[in-house]
Coordinates of C-alpha atoms in Angstrom, one line a residue:
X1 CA 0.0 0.0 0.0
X2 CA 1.2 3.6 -0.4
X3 CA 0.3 6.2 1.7
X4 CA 0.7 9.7 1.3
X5 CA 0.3 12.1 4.1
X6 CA -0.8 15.7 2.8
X7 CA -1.3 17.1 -0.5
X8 CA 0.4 15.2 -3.7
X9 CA 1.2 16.3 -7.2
X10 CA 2.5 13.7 -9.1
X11 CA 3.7 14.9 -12.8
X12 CA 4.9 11.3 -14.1
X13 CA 2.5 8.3 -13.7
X14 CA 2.0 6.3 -10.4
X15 CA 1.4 2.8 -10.2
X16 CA -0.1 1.1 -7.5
X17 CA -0.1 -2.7 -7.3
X18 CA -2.7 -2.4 -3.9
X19 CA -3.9 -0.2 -1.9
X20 CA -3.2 4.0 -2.3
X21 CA -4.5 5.7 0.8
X22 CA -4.5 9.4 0.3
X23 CA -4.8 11.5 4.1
X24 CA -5.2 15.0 2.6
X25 CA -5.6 16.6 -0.6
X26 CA -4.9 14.5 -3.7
X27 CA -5.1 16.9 -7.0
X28 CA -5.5 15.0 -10.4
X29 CA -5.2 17.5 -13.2
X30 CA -6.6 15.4 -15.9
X31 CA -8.6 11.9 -16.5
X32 CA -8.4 9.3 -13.3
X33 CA -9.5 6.1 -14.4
X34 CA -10.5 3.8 -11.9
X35 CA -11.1 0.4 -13.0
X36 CA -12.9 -1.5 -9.9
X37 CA -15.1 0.1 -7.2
X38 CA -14.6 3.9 -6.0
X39 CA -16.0 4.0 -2.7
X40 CA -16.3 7.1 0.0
X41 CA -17.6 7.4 3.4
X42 CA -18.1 11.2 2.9
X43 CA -20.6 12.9 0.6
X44 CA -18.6 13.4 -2.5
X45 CA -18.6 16.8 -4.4
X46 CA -18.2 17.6 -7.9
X47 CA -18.2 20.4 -9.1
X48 CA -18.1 20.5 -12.4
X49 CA -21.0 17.8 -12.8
X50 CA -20.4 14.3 -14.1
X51 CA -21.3 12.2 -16.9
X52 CA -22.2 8.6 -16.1
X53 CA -22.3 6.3 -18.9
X54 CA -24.3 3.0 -17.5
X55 CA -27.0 3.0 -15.4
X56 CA -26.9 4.0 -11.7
X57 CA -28.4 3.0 -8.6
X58 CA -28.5 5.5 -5.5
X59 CA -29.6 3.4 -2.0
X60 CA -30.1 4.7 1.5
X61 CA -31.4 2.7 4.1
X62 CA -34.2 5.3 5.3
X63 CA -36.8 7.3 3.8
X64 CA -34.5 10.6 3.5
X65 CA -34.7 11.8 -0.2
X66 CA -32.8 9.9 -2.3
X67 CA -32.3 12.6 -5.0
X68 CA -32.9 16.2 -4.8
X69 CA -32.8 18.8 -7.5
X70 CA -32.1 22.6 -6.4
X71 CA -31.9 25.2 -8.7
X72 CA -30.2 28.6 -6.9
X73 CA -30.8 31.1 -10.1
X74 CA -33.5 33.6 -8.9
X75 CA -35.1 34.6 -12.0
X76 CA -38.5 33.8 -13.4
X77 CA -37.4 31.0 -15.6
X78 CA -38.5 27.2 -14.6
X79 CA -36.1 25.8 -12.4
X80 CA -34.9 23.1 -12.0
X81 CA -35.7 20.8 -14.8
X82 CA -35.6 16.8 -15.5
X83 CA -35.2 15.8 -18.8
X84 CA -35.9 12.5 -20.1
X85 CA -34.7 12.5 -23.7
X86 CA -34.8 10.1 -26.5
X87 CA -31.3 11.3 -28.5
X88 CA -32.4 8.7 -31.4
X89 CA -30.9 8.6 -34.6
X90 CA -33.9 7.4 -36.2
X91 CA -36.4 8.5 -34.6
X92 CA -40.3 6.9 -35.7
X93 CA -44.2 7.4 -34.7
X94 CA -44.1 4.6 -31.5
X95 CA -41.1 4.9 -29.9
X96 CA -41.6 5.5 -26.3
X97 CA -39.7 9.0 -24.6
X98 CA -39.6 8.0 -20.8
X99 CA -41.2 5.4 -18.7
X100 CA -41.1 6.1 -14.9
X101 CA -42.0 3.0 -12.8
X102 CA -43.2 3.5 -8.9
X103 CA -42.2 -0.2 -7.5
X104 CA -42.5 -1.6 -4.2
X105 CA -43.4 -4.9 -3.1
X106 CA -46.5 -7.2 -2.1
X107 CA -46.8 -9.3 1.1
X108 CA -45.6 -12.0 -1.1
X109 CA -41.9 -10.3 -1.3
X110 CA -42.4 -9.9 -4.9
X111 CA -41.2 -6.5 -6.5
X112 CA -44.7 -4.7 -7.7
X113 CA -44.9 -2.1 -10.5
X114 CA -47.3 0.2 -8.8
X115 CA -47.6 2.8 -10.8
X116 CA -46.3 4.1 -14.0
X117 CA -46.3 7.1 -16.2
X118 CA -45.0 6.3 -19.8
X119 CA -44.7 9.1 -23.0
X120 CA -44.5 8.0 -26.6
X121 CA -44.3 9.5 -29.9
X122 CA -47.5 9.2 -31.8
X123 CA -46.0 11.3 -34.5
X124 CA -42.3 12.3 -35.7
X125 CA -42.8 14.0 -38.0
X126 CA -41.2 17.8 -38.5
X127 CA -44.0 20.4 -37.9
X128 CA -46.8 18.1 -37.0
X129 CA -45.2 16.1 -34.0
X130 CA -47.8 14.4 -32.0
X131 CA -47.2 12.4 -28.3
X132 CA -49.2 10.7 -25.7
X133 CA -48.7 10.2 -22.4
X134 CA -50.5 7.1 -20.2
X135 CA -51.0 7.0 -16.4
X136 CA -51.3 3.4 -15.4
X137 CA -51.8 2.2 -11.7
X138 CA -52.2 -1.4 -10.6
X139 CA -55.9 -2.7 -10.1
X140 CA -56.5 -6.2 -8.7
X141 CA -53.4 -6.9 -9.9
X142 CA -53.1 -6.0 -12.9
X143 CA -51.8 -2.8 -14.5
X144 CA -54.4 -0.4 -15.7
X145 CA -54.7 2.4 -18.0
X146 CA -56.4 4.8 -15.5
X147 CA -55.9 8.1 -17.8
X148 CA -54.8 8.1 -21.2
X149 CA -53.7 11.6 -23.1
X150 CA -53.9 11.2 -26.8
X151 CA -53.1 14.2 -29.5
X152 CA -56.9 13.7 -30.3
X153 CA -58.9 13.1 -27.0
X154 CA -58.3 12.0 -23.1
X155 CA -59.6 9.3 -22.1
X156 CA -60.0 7.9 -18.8
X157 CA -60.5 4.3 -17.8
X158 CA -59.2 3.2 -21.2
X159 CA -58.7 -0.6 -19.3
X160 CA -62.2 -0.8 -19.2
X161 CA -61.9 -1.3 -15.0
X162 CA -65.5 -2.0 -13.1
X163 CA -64.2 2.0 -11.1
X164 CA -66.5 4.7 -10.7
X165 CA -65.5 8.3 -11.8
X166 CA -66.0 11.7 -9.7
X167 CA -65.8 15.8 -9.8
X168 CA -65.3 17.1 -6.3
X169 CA -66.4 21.0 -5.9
X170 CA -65.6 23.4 -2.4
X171 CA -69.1 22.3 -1.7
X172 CA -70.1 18.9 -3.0
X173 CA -67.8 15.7 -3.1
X174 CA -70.3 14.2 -6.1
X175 CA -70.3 17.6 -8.5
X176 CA -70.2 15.3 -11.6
X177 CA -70.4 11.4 -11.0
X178 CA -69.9 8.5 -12.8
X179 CA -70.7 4.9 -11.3
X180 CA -68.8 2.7 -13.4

């Protein structure tokens, strides 16, 4: 193992057959390439954002937030912003743009798809793209299209489930009913 006590700057390259314990500052101007695991026990900072190129899995063992977004800049512009995008090179009428699954699991152990929400392109084409987006929740066990936005029309309850449909007002919980 090497260790180095306070700051390094290496200019020539450093192998390390084991272990490199770093107590300090280590400064890396340019690419580190680690091949195996990095781990930290301190929240790690980076400032110039990263870039990861496989999927990623963040886990903490409580119900803090697992990911937060802040956005700082004070003006009148949306912030902050998600963005799922589709970067295809062929893009076609079909393919989906984002499919977000809520998951937990049964008294069975079994992972559960809850919930989903789940965009698709009902239309590439330049200057009259069309999209839909479906909101599907699990009834009796089985995933249902509970509302359903179309580039022609909504529709709710496009699974056909035996569920009834209501329009609450300040005043009335049954403004508009529908017993299904």
């Amino acid at each position: 193992a090497l260790i180095v006590d306070g700051g390094v700057g290496i200019a020539k390259k450093l192998f390390v057959g084991t272990d490199l314990d770093v107590t300090g500052n280590a400064v890396i101007d340019g690419t580190a390439l680690v091949t195996g695991v990095l781990t930290t026990t301190a929240a790690t900072v980076f400032n110039g954002g990263f870039a990861a190129n496989d999927g990623c899995t963040i886990t903490t063992a409580d119900n803090s937030n697992q990911l937060t977004l802040i956005s700082t800049d004070a003006d009148g512009s949306a912030g902050p912003v998600m963005e799922f995008y589709r970067n295809s090179s062929s893009p076609s009428d079909s393919d989906s743009t984002g499919l977000i699954y809520f998951t937990g699991e049964n008294d069975a152990d079994e992972k559960v798809f809850y919930g989903q929400i789940f965009s698709q392109i009902q239309d590439a084409s330049n200057g009259t793209e069309d999209s839909s987006i479906d909101f599907i929740t699990m009834v009796a066990g089985t995933g249902r299209s509970r509302m359903y936005l179309f580039p022609t029309e909504t529709v709710f309850n496009e699974s056909s489930v035996d569920v009834d449909f209501r329009v609450e007002s300040d005043i009335n919980a049954n403004s508009f009913y529908l017993d299904g």
